[in-house]
JSON list of C-alpha atoms in Angstrom, two decimals:
[
{"chain": "A", "resi": 1, "resn": "ASP", "atom": "CA", "xyz": [38.48, -40.23, -50.20]},
{"chain": "A", "resi": 2, "resn": "GLY", "atom": "CA", "xyz": [41.69, -42.10, -50.84]},
{"chain": "A", "resi": 3, "resn": "GLY", "atom": "CA", "xyz": [44.58, -39.64, -50.54]},
{"chain": "A", "resi": 4, "resn": "ILE", "atom": "CA", "xyz": [42.91, -36.66, -52.21]},
{"chain": "A", "resi": 5, "resn": "THR", "atom": "CA", "xyz": [42.20, -33.64, -50.07]},
{"chain": "A", "resi": 6, "resn": "GLN", "atom": "CA", "xyz": [40.18, -30.58, -50.95]},
{"chain": "A", "resi": 7, "resn": "SER", "atom": "CA", "xyz": [39.93, -27.50, -48.86]},
{"chain": "A", "resi": 8, "resn": "PRO", "atom": "CA", "xyz": [37.96, -25.85, -47.58]},
{"chain": "A", "resi": 9, "resn": "LYS", "atom": "CA", "xyz": [34.80, -27.99, -47.39]},
{"chain": "A", "resi": 10, "resn": "TYR", "atom": "CA", "xyz": [32.54, -24.92, -47.48]},
{"chain": "A", "resi": 11, "resn": "LEU", "atom": "CA", "xyz": [33.44, -21.59, -49.04]},
{"chain": "A", "resi": 12, "resn": "PHE", "atom": "CA", "xyz": [31.48, -18.37, -49.21]},
{"chain": "A", "resi": 13, "resn": "ARG", "atom": "CA", "xyz": [32.42, -15.46, -51.44]},
{"chain": "A", "resi": 14, "resn": "LYS", "atom": "CA", "xyz": [30.89, -12.22, -52.53]},
{"chain": "A", "resi": 15, "resn": "GLU", "atom": "CA", "xyz": [29.90, -11.81, -56.16]},
{"chain": "A", "resi": 16, "resn": "GLY", "atom": "CA", "xyz": [32.73, -10.42, -58.27]},
{"chain": "A", "resi": 17, "resn": "GLN", "atom": "CA", "xyz": [35.55, -11.93, -56.19]},
{"chain": "A", "resi": 18, "resn": "ASN", "atom": "CA", "xyz": [37.94, -14.55, -57.49]},
{"chain": "A", "resi": 19, "resn": "VAL", "atom": "CA", "xyz": [38.35, -17.63, -55.30]},
{"chain": "A", "resi": 20, "resn": "THR", "atom": "CA", "xyz": [40.83, -20.52, -55.42]},
{"chain": "A", "resi": 21, "resn": "LEU", "atom": "CA", "xyz": [39.90, -24.08, -54.47]},
{"chain": "A", "resi": 22, "resn": "SER", "atom": "CA", "xyz": [42.68, -26.35, -53.30]},
{"chain": "A", "resi": 23, "resn": "CYS", "atom": "CA", "xyz": [43.23, -29.96, -54.39]},
{"chain": "A", "resi": 24, "resn": "GLU", "atom": "CA", "xyz": [46.15, -32.10, -53.22]},
{"chain": "A", "resi": 25, "resn": "GLN", "atom": "CA", "xyz": [46.83, -35.79, -53.82]},
{"chain": "A", "resi": 26, "resn": "ASN", "atom": "CA", "xyz": [49.47, -38.13, -52.41]},
{"chain": "A", "resi": 27, "resn": "LEU", "atom": "CA", "xyz": [48.62, -41.05, -54.71]},
{"chain": "A", "resi": 28, "resn": "ASN", "atom": "CA", "xyz": [51.42, -40.27, -57.17]},
{"chain": "A", "resi": 29, "resn": "HIS", "atom": "CA", "xyz": [48.87, -40.03, -60.00]},
{"chain": "A", "resi": 30, "resn": "ASP", "atom": "CA", "xyz": [49.82, -38.13, -63.13]},
{"chain": "A", "resi": 31, "resn": "ALA", "atom": "CA", "xyz": [46.32, -37.13, -64.17]},
{"chain": "A", "resi": 32, "resn": "MET", "atom": "CA", "xyz": [44.05, -34.79, -62.21]},
{"chain": "A", "resi": 33, "resn": "TYR", "atom": "CA", "xyz": [40.60, -33.37, -62.93]},
{"chain": "A", "resi": 34, "resn": "TRP", "atom": "CA", "xyz": [38.14, -30.74, -61.79]},
{"chain": "A", "resi": 35, "resn": "TYR", "atom": "CA", "xyz": [34.39, -31.33, -62.02]},
{"chain": "A", "resi": 36, "resn": "ARG", "atom": "CA", "xyz": [31.37, -29.29, -61.14]},
{"chain": "A", "resi": 37, "resn": "GLN", "atom": "CA", "xyz": [28.18, -30.89, -59.82]},
{"chain": "A", "resi": 38, "resn": "ASP", "atom": "CA", "xyz": [24.81, -29.13, -59.83]},
{"chain": "A", "resi": 39, "resn": "PRO", "atom": "CA", "xyz": [21.43, -30.50, -58.73]},
{"chain": "A", "resi": 40, "resn": "GLY", "atom": "CA", "xyz": [19.71, -32.38, -61.54]},
{"chain": "A", "resi": 41, "resn": "GLN", "atom": "CA", "xyz": [22.84, -32.54, -63.69]},
{"chain": "A", "resi": 42, "resn": "GLY", "atom": "CA", "xyz": [25.61, -35.07, -64.12]},
{"chain": "A", "resi": 43, "resn": "LEU", "atom": "CA", "xyz": [29.19, -34.19, -63.27]},
{"chain": "A", "resi": 44, "resn": "ARG", "atom": "CA", "xyz": [30.67, -31.76, -65.81]},
{"chain": "A", "resi": 45, "resn": "LEU", "atom": "CA", "xyz": [34.38, -31.57, -66.56]},
{"chain": "A", "resi": 46, "resn": "ILE", "atom": "CA", "xyz": [35.97, -28.14, -66.07]},
{"chain": "A", "resi": 47, "resn": "TYR", "atom": "CA", "xyz": [39.69, -28.77, -66.61]},
{"chain": "A", "resi": 48, "resn": "TYR", "atom": "CA", "xyz": [42.03, -31.72, -66.58]},
{"chain": "A", "resi": 49, "resn": "SER", "atom": "CA", "xyz": [45.77, -32.22, -66.48]},
{"chain": "A", "resi": 50, "resn": "GLN", "atom": "CA", "xyz": [47.56, -35.33, -67.73]},
{"chain": "A", "resi": 51, "resn": "ILE", "atom": "CA", "xyz": [50.99, -34.23, -66.55]},
{"chain": "A", "resi": 52, "resn": "VAL", "atom": "CA", "xyz": [52.77, -31.48, -64.65]},
{"chain": "A", "resi": 53, "resn": "ASN", "atom": "CA", "xyz": [52.83, -28.08, -66.41]},
{"chain": "A", "resi": 54, "resn": "ASP", "atom": "CA", "xyz": [50.14, -29.15, -68.87]},
{"chain": "A", "resi": 55, "resn": "PHE", "atom": "CA", "xyz": [46.36, -28.88, -68.68]},
{"chain": "A", "resi": 56, "resn": "GLN", "atom": "CA", "xyz": [43.40, -28.94, -71.04]},
{"chain": "A", "resi": 57, "resn": "LYS", "atom": "CA", "xyz": [39.96, -27.34, -71.04]},
{"chain": "A", "resi": 58, "resn": "GLY", "atom": "CA", "xyz": [37.01, -29.57, -70.34]},
{"chain": "A", "resi": 59, "resn": "ASP", "atom": "CA", "xyz": [33.41, -29.02, -71.34]},
{"chain": "A", "resi": 60, "resn": "ILE", "atom": "CA", "xyz": [32.74, -25.94, -69.19]},
{"chain": "A", "resi": 61, "resn": "ALA", "atom": "CA", "xyz": [36.08, -24.14, -68.76]},
{"chain": "A", "resi": 62, "resn": "GLU", "atom": "CA", "xyz": [34.80, -20.58, -69.25]},
{"chain": "A", "resi": 63, "resn": "GLY", "atom": "CA", "xyz": [35.25, -18.48, -66.13]},
{"chain": "A", "resi": 64, "resn": "TYR", "atom": "CA", "xyz": [37.74, -20.91, -64.56]},
{"chain": "A", "resi": 65, "resn": "SER", "atom": "CA", "xyz": [41.52, -21.21, -64.53]},
{"chain": "A", "resi": 66, "resn": "VAL", "atom": "CA", "xyz": [43.95, -23.83, -63.24]},
{"chain": "A", "resi": 67, "resn": "SER", "atom": "CA", "xyz": [47.65, -24.45, -62.75]},
{"chain": "A", "resi": 68, "resn": "ARG", "atom": "CA", "xyz": [49.70, -27.62, -62.40]},
{"chain": "A", "resi": 69, "resn": "GLU", "atom": "CA", "xyz": [53.12, -26.65, -61.10]},
{"chain": "A", "resi": 70, "resn": "LYS", "atom": "CA", "xyz": [53.49, -29.76, -58.95]},
{"chain": "A", "resi": 71, "resn": "LYS", "atom": "CA", "xyz": [52.33, -33.34, -59.47]},
{"chain": "A", "resi": 72, "resn": "GLU", "atom": "CA", "xyz": [50.53, -33.30, -56.12]},
{"chain": "A", "resi": 73, "resn": "SER", "atom": "CA", "xyz": [48.58, -30.09, -56.58]},
{"chain": "A", "resi": 74, "resn": "PHE", "atom": "CA", "xyz": [45.92, -28.87, -59.02]},
{"chain": "A", "resi": 75, "resn": "PRO", "atom": "CA", "xyz": [44.26, -25.68, -57.74]},
{"chain": "A", "resi": 76, "resn": "LEU", "atom": "CA", "xyz": [41.16, -24.27, -59.43]},
{"chain": "A", "resi": 77, "resn": "THR", "atom": "CA", "xyz": [40.40, -20.54, -59.54]},
{"chain": "A", "resi": 78, "resn": "VAL", "atom": "CA", "xyz": [36.80, -19.49, -60.02]},
{"chain": "A", "resi": 79, "resn": "THR", "atom": "CA", "xyz": [36.96, -16.03, -61.55]},
{"chain": "A", "resi": 80, "resn": "SER", "atom": "CA", "xyz": [34.41, -13.25, -61.56]},
{"chain": "A", "resi": 81, "resn": "ALA", "atom": "CA", "xyz": [33.74, -14.13, -65.20]},
{"chain": "A", "resi": 82, "resn": "GLN", "atom": "CA", "xyz": [31.99, -17.33, -64.17]},
{"chain": "A", "resi": 83, "resn": "LYS", "atom": "CA", "xyz": [28.30, -16.47, -64.41]},
{"chain": "A", "resi": 84, "resn": "ASN", "atom": "CA", "xyz": [26.95, -19.13, -62.06]},
{"chain": "A", "resi": 85, "resn": "PRO", "atom": "CA", "xyz": [29.73, -20.15, -59.65]},
{"chain": "A", "resi": 86, "resn": "THR", "atom": "CA", "xyz": [27.61, -21.56, -56.81]},
{"chain": "A", "resi": 87, "resn": "ALA", "atom": "CA", "xyz": [28.06, -25.34, -57.02]},
{"chain": "A", "resi": 88, "resn": "PHE", "atom": "CA", "xyz": [29.73, -28.41, -55.55]},
{"chain": "A", "resi": 89, "resn": "TYR", "atom": "CA", "xyz": [33.28, -28.77, -56.92]},
{"chain": "A", "resi": 90, "resn": "LEU", "atom": "CA", "xyz": [34.99, -32.14, -57.08]},
{"chain": "A", "resi": 91, "resn": "CYS", "atom": "CA", "xyz": [38.66, -32.85, -57.73]},
{"chain": "A", "resi": 92, "resn": "ALA", "atom": "CA", "xyz": [39.83, -36.26, -58.91]},
{"chain": "A", "resi": 93, "resn": "SER", "atom": "CA", "xyz": [43.00, -38.05, -59.90]},
{"chain": "A", "resi": 94, "resn": "SER", "atom": "CA", "xyz": [43.32, -41.19, -61.95]},
{"chain": "A", "resi": 95, "resn": "ARG", "atom": "CA", "xyz": [45.40, -44.31, -62.44]},
{"chain": "A", "resi": 96, "resn": "GLY", "atom": "CA", "xyz": [44.50, -46.26, -65.56]},
{"chain": "A", "resi": 97, "resn": "ASN", "atom": "CA", "xyz": [40.73, -46.41, -65.96]},
{"chain": "A", "resi": 98, "resn": "GLU", "atom": "CA", "xyz": [39.89, -45.60, -62.37]},
{"chain": "A", "resi": 99, "resn": "GLN", "atom": "CA", "xyz": [39.25, -42.12, -60.96]},
{"chain": "A", "resi": 100, "resn": "PHE", "atom": "CA", "xyz": [39.54, -41.30, -57.28]},
{"chain": "A", "resi": 101, "resn": "PHE", "atom": "CA", "xyz": [37.63, -38.33, -55.95]},
{"chain": "A", "resi": 102, "resn": "GLY", "atom": "CA", "xyz": [38.23, -35.88, -53.16]},
{"chain": "A", "resi": 103, "resn": "PRO", "atom": "CA", "xyz": [35.53, -34.94, -50.63]},
{"chain": "A", "resi": 104, "resn": "GLY", "atom": "CA", "xyz": [34.48, -31.83, -52.57]},
{"chain": "A", "resi": 105, "resn": "THR", "atom": "CA", "xyz": [34.17, -28.10, -51.86]},
{"chain": "A", "resi": 106, "resn": "ARG", "atom": "CA", "xyz": [30.77, -26.46, -51.75]},
{"chain": "A", "resi": 107, "resn": "LEU", "atom": "CA", "xyz": [31.13, -22.90, -53.04]},
{"chain": "A", "resi": 108, "resn": "THR", "atom": "CA", "xyz": [28.39, -20.38, -52.40]},
{"chain": "A", "resi": 109, "resn": "VAL", "atom": "CA", "xyz": [28.57, -16.96, -53.99]},
{"chain": "A", "resi": 110, "resn": "LEU", "atom": "CA", "xyz": [26.43, -14.39, -52.22]},
{"chain": "B", "resi": 1, "resn": "LYS", "atom": "CA", "xyz": [24.62, -38.01, -79.20]},
{"chain": "B", "resi": 2, "resn": "ASN", "atom": "CA", "xyz": [26.41, -39.74, -76.32]},
{"chain": "B", "resi": 3, "resn": "GLN", "atom": "CA", "xyz": [23.98, -40.13, -73.43]},
{"chain": "B", "resi": 4, "resn": "VAL", "atom": "CA", "xyz": [23.58, -42.09, -70.22]},
{"chain": "B", "resi": 5, "resn": "GLU", "atom": "CA", "xyz": [20.11, -42.50, -68.73]},
{"chain": "B", "resi": 6, "resn": "GLN", "atom": "CA", "xyz": [19.42, -43.96, -65.32]},
{"chain": "B", "resi": 7, "resn": "SER", "atom": "CA", "xyz": [16.22, -45.23, -63.78]},
{"chain": "B", "resi": 8, "resn": "PRO", "atom": "CA", "xyz": [14.51, -44.90, -61.48]},
{"chain": "B", "resi": 9, "resn": "GLN", "atom": "CA", "xyz": [15.37, -41.33, -60.52]},
{"chain": "B", "resi": 10, "resn": "SER", "atom": "CA", "xyz": [14.76, -42.21, -56.88]},
{"chain": "B", "resi": 11, "resn": "LEU", "atom": "CA", "xyz": [13.93, -45.32, -54.90]},
{"chain": "B", "resi": 12, "resn": "ILE", "atom": "CA", "xyz": [12.90, -46.08, -51.33]},
{"chain": "B", "resi": 13, "resn": "ILE", "atom": "CA", "xyz": [13.30, -49.60, -49.93]},
{"chain": "B", "resi": 14, "resn": "LEU", "atom": "CA", "xyz": [13.24, -51.26, -46.54]},
{"chain": "B", "resi": 15, "resn": "GLU", "atom": "CA", "xyz": [16.43, -52.42, -44.88]},
{"chain": "B", "resi": 16, "resn": "GLY", "atom": "CA", "xyz": [17.27, -55.99, -45.82]},
{"chain": "B", "resi": 17, "resn": "LYS", "atom": "CA", "xyz": [15.50, -55.87, -49.19]},
{"chain": "B", "resi": 18, "resn": "ASN", "atom": "CA", "xyz": [17.17, -56.18, -52.58]},
{"chain": "B", "resi": 19, "resn": "CYS", "atom": "CA", "xyz": [16.96, -53.62, -55.37]},
{"chain": "B", "resi": 20, "resn": "THR", "atom": "CA", "xyz": [18.11, -53.13, -58.95]},
{"chain": "B", "resi": 21, "resn": "LEU", "atom": "CA", "xyz": [19.12, -49.88, -60.60]},
{"chain": "B", "resi": 22, "resn": "GLN", "atom": "CA", "xyz": [19.19, -49.45, -64.38]},
{"chain": "B", "resi": 23, "resn": "CYS", "atom": "CA", "xyz": [21.50, -47.66, -66.77]},
{"chain": "B", "resi": 24, "resn": "ASN", "atom": "CA", "xyz": [20.93, -47.33, -70.53]},
{"chain": "B", "resi": 25, "resn": "TYR", "atom": "CA", "xyz": [23.52, -45.67, -72.73]},
{"chain": "B", "resi": 26, "resn": "THR", "atom": "CA", "xyz": [24.05, -44.59, -76.29]},
{"chain": "B", "resi": 27, "resn": "VAL", "atom": "CA", "xyz": [27.80, -43.98, -76.02]},
{"chain": "B", "resi": 28, "resn": "SER", "atom": "CA", "xyz": [29.95, -44.98, -78.96]},
{"chain": "B", "resi": 29, "resn": "PRO", "atom": "CA", "xyz": [32.62, -46.16, -79.33]},
{"chain": "B", "resi": 30, "resn": "PHE", "atom": "CA", "xyz": [32.32, -47.81, -75.93]},
{"chain": "B", "resi": 31, "resn": "SER", "atom": "CA", "xyz": [35.36, -48.21, -73.69]},
{"chain": "B", "resi": 32, "resn": "ASN", "atom": "CA", "xyz": [34.05, -49.14, -70.25]},
{"chain": "B", "resi": 33, "resn": "LEU", "atom": "CA", "xyz": [31.17, -48.61, -67.82]},
{"chain": "B", "resi": 34, "resn": "ARG", "atom": "CA", "xyz": [31.51, -47.65, -64.18]},
{"chain": "B", "resi": 35, "resn": "TRP", "atom": "CA", "xyz": [29.19, -47.49, -61.23]},
{"chain": "B", "resi": 36, "resn": "TYR", "atom": "CA", "xyz": [29.89, -45.00, -58.46]},
{"chain": "B", "resi": 37, "resn": "LYS", "atom": "CA", "xyz": [28.31, -44.52, -55.04]},
{"chain": "B", "resi": 38, "resn": "GLN", "atom": "CA", "xyz": [28.06, -40.94, -53.81]},
{"chain": "B", "resi": 39, "resn": "ASP", "atom": "CA", "xyz": [27.05, -40.13, -50.27]},
{"chain": "B", "resi": 40, "resn": "THR", "atom": "CA", "xyz": [25.41, -36.75, -49.76]},
{"chain": "B", "resi": 41, "resn": "GLY", "atom": "CA", "xyz": [28.02, -33.99, -49.72]},
{"chain": "B", "resi": 42, "resn": "ARG", "atom": "CA", "xyz": [30.90, -36.37, -50.49]},
{"chain": "B", "resi": 43, "resn": "GLY", "atom": "CA", "xyz": [32.89, -37.36, -53.55]},
{"chain": "B", "resi": 44, "resn": "PRO", "atom": "CA", "xyz": [31.88, -40.43, -55.62]},
{"chain": "B", "resi": 45, "resn": "VAL", "atom": "CA", "xyz": [33.48, -43.76, -54.78]},
{"chain": "B", "resi": 46, "resn": "SER", "atom": "CA", "xyz": [33.99, -46.41, -57.45]},
{"chain": "B", "resi": 47, "resn": "LEU", "atom": "CA", "xyz": [32.03, -49.66, -57.07]},
{"chain": "B", "resi": 48, "resn": "THR", "atom": "CA", "xyz": [32.80, -51.47, -60.33]},
{"chain": "B", "resi": 49, "resn": "ILE", "atom": "CA", "xyz": [34.38, -50.92, -63.75]},
{"chain": "B", "resi": 50, "resn": "MET", "atom": "CA", "xyz": [33.29, -53.18, -66.61]},
{"chain": "B", "resi": 51, "resn": "THR", "atom": "CA", "xyz": [34.79, -53.54, -70.06]},
{"chain": "B", "resi": 52, "resn": "PHE", "atom": "CA", "xyz": [33.07, -54.73, -73.22]},
{"chain": "B", "resi": 53, "resn": "SER", "atom": "CA", "xyz": [33.80, -58.39, -72.59]},
{"chain": "B", "resi": 54, "resn": "GLU", "atom": "CA", "xyz": [32.55, -58.51, -68.99]},
{"chain": "B", "resi": 55, "resn": "ASN", "atom": "CA", "xyz": [28.94, -59.50, -68.30]},
{"chain": "B", "resi": 56, "resn": "THR", "atom": "CA", "xyz": [28.92, -59.51, -64.52]},
{"chain": "B", "resi": 57, "resn": "LYS", "atom": "CA", "xyz": [31.10, -58.08, -61.81]},
{"chain": "B", "resi": 58, "resn": "SER", "atom": "CA", "xyz": [30.59, -58.18, -58.04]},
{"chain": "B", "resi": 59, "resn": "ASN", "atom": "CA", "xyz": [31.88, -56.06, -55.20]},
{"chain": "B", "resi": 60, "resn": "GLY", "atom": "CA", "xyz": [30.52, -57.43, -51.95]},
{"chain": "B", "resi": 61, "resn": "ARG", "atom": "CA", "xyz": [26.74, -56.95, -51.94]},
{"chain": "B", "resi": 62, "resn": "TYR", "atom": "CA", "xyz": [26.90, -54.99, -55.20]},
{"chain": "B", "resi": 63, "resn": "THR", "atom": "CA", "xyz": [26.63, -56.85, -58.51]},
{"chain": "B", "resi": 64, "resn": "ALA", "atom": "CA", "xyz": [26.81, -55.04, -61.83]},
{"chain": "B", "resi": 65, "resn": "THR", "atom": "CA", "xyz": [25.75, -56.53, -65.15]},
{"chain": "B", "resi": 66, "resn": "LEU", "atom": "CA", "xyz": [26.50, -55.31, -68.65]},
{"chain": "B", "resi": 67, "resn": "ASP", "atom": "CA", "xyz": [24.78, -56.18, -71.93]},
{"chain": "B", "resi": 68, "resn": "ALA", "atom": "CA", "xyz": [26.87, -54.49, -74.59]},
{"chain": "B", "resi": 69, "resn": "ASP", "atom": "CA", "xyz": [24.46, -55.55, -77.35]},
{"chain": "B", "resi": 70, "resn": "THR", "atom": "CA", "xyz": [21.46, -53.75, -75.86]},
{"chain": "B", "resi": 71, "resn": "LYS", "atom": "CA", "xyz": [23.67, -51.09, -74.21]},
{"chain": "B", "resi": 72, "resn": "GLN", "atom": "CA", "xyz": [22.20, -51.67, -70.80]},
{"chain": "B", "resi": 73, "resn": "SER", "atom": "CA", "xyz": [23.70, -52.13, -67.36]},
{"chain": "B", "resi": 74, "resn": "SER", "atom": "CA", "xyz": [22.19, -52.82, -63.99]},
{"chain": "B", "resi": 75, "resn": "LEU", "atom": "CA", "xyz": [23.43, -52.56, -60.42]},
{"chain": "B", "resi": 76, "resn": "HIS", "atom": "CA", "xyz": [21.89, -55.05, -58.01]},
{"chain": "B", "resi": 77, "resn": "ILE", "atom": "CA", "xyz": [22.16, -54.43, -54.28]},
{"chain": "B", "resi": 78, "resn": "THR", "atom": "CA", "xyz": [21.57, -57.44, -52.06]},
{"chain": "B", "resi": 79, "resn": "ALA", "atom": "CA", "xyz": [20.36, -57.34, -48.45]},
{"chain": "B", "resi": 80, "resn": "SER", "atom": "CA", "xyz": [20.37, -53.55, -48.31]},
{"chain": "B", "resi": 81, "resn": "GLN", "atom": "CA", "xyz": [21.73, -51.71, -45.29]},
{"chain": "B", "resi": 82, "resn": "LEU", "atom": "CA", "xyz": [21.03, -48.21, -44.02]},
{"chain": "B", "resi": 83, "resn": "SER", "atom": "CA", "xyz": [24.51, -47.19, -45.17]},
{"chain": "B", "resi": 84, "resn": "ASP", "atom": "CA", "xyz": [23.52, -47.99, -48.76]},
{"chain": "B", "resi": 85, "resn": "SER", "atom": "CA", "xyz": [21.46, -44.78, -48.78]},
{"chain": "B", "resi": 86, "resn": "ALA", "atom": "CA", "xyz": [23.24, -42.69, -51.41]},
{"chain": "B", "resi": 87, "resn": "SER", "atom": "CA", "xyz": [23.19, -41.65, -55.05]},
{"chain": "B", "resi": 88, "resn": "TYR", "atom": "CA", "xyz": [24.37, -44.32, -57.51]},
{"chain": "B", "resi": 89, "resn": "ILE", "atom": "CA", "xyz": [25.85, -42.95, -60.68]},
{"chain": "B", "resi": 90, "resn": "CYS", "atom": "CA", "xyz": [26.48, -44.77, -63.96]},
{"chain": "B", "resi": 91, "resn": "VAL", "atom": "CA", "xyz": [29.37, -43.45, -66.06]},
{"chain": "B", "resi": 92, "resn": "VAL", "atom": "CA", "xyz": [30.26, -44.61, -69.55]},
{"chain": "B", "resi": 93, "resn": "SER", "atom": "CA", "xyz": [33.67, -44.01, -71.07]},
{"chain": "B", "resi": 94, "resn": "ALA", "atom": "CA", "xyz": [33.85, -43.27, -74.79]},
{"chain": "B", "resi": 95, "resn": "ARG", "atom": "CA", "xyz": [37.01, -44.06, -76.71]},
{"chain": "B", "resi": 96, "resn": "LEU", "atom": "CA", "xyz": [38.45, -41.07, -78.54]},
{"chain": "B", "resi": 97, "resn": "ALA", "atom": "CA", "xyz": [41.34, -40.65, -80.98]},
{"chain": "B", "resi": 98, "resn": "GLY", "atom": "CA", "xyz": [44.73, -41.64, -79.65]},
{"chain": "B", "resi": 99, "resn": "ASN", "atom": "CA", "xyz": [44.59, -42.97, -76.11]},
{"chain": "B", "resi": 100, "resn": "ASN", "atom": "CA", "xyz": [41.99, -40.46, -74.98]},
{"chain": "B", "resi": 101, "resn": "ARG", "atom": "CA", "xyz": [38.72, -41.14, -73.22]},
{"chain": "B", "resi": 102, "resn": "LYS", "atom": "CA", "xyz": [35.63, -39.05, -72.50]},
{"chain": "B", "resi": 103, "resn": "LEU", "atom": "CA", "xyz": [33.40, -39.81, -69.54]},
{"chain": "B", "resi": 104, "resn": "ILE", "atom": "CA", "xyz": [29.64, -39.40, -69.91]},
{"chain": "B", "resi": 105, "resn": "TRP", "atom": "CA", "xyz": [27.94, -39.17, -66.53]},
{"chain": "B", "resi": 106, "resn": "GLY", "atom": "CA", "xyz": [24.39, -40.20, -65.72]},
{"chain": "B", "resi": 107, "resn": "LEU", "atom": "CA", "xyz": [22.26, -38.17, -63.33]},
{"chain": "B", "resi": 108, "resn": "GLY", "atom": "CA", "xyz": [22.20, -40.92, -60.75]},
{"chain": "B", "resi": 109, "resn": "THR", "atom": "CA", "xyz": [19.55, -42.85, -58.83]},
{"chain": "B", "resi": 110, "resn": "SER", "atom": "CA", "xyz": [18.92, -41.61, -55.31]},
{"chain": "B", "resi": 111, "resn": "LEU", "atom": "CA", "xyz": [18.41, -44.61, -53.02]},
{"chain": "B", "resi": 112, "resn": "ALA", "atom": "CA", "xyz": [16.96, -44.34, -49.53]},
{"chain": "B", "resi": 113, "resn": "VAL", "atom": "CA", "xyz": [17.05, -47.40, -47.29]},
{"chain": "B", "resi": 114, "resn": "ASN", "atom": "CA", "xyz": [14.61, -47.11, -44.41]},
{"chain": "B", "resi": 115, "resn": "PRO", "atom": "CA", "xyz": [14.64, -49.15, -41.19]}
]
């Protein structure tokens, strides 16, 4: 998992509640990413950040928000506007062409 | 449309046997192709990254090949071990304007190595 931590590993929330997933890296990478993984689908990009205080929407940003106040941290908030939030969420950082992934957070909305 | 297709969807082999996983892509313009290994409930781990000019790349018992003309790649696993049981994902990077890249992810091949 190479210096990227995500917490918690499992998260349960009631429908309608916002929830924030943590992602921290000590690799000194500028770029960080959030992906969502669902059964039968490839990884889908939610948001990415190339540098502190800047981030861009990915392919499925609706219902999500992020911040990048520090180089090491890129938290993801799943809002109540996200229609289907139950999924496995993966954070990554990159150096050059290579991406390094965290262990993931499995979010279940009841 | 940029797409990455992997086959087979799943595979069961006996420990010690070899196997080959396939990846066909229609991504253009091509930047590079990556193979990842993902254990159940964990994040993907990079096995190899191949650029246009590379035909073969090895990482221990894993050997990836790339044919940029036919837009095909394969991942060969030699002398499989129980710990090779995982999903193997092919990812192709498309070159965009400026220095930007877009990753197109395959669905993966689920490999089970049985004793």
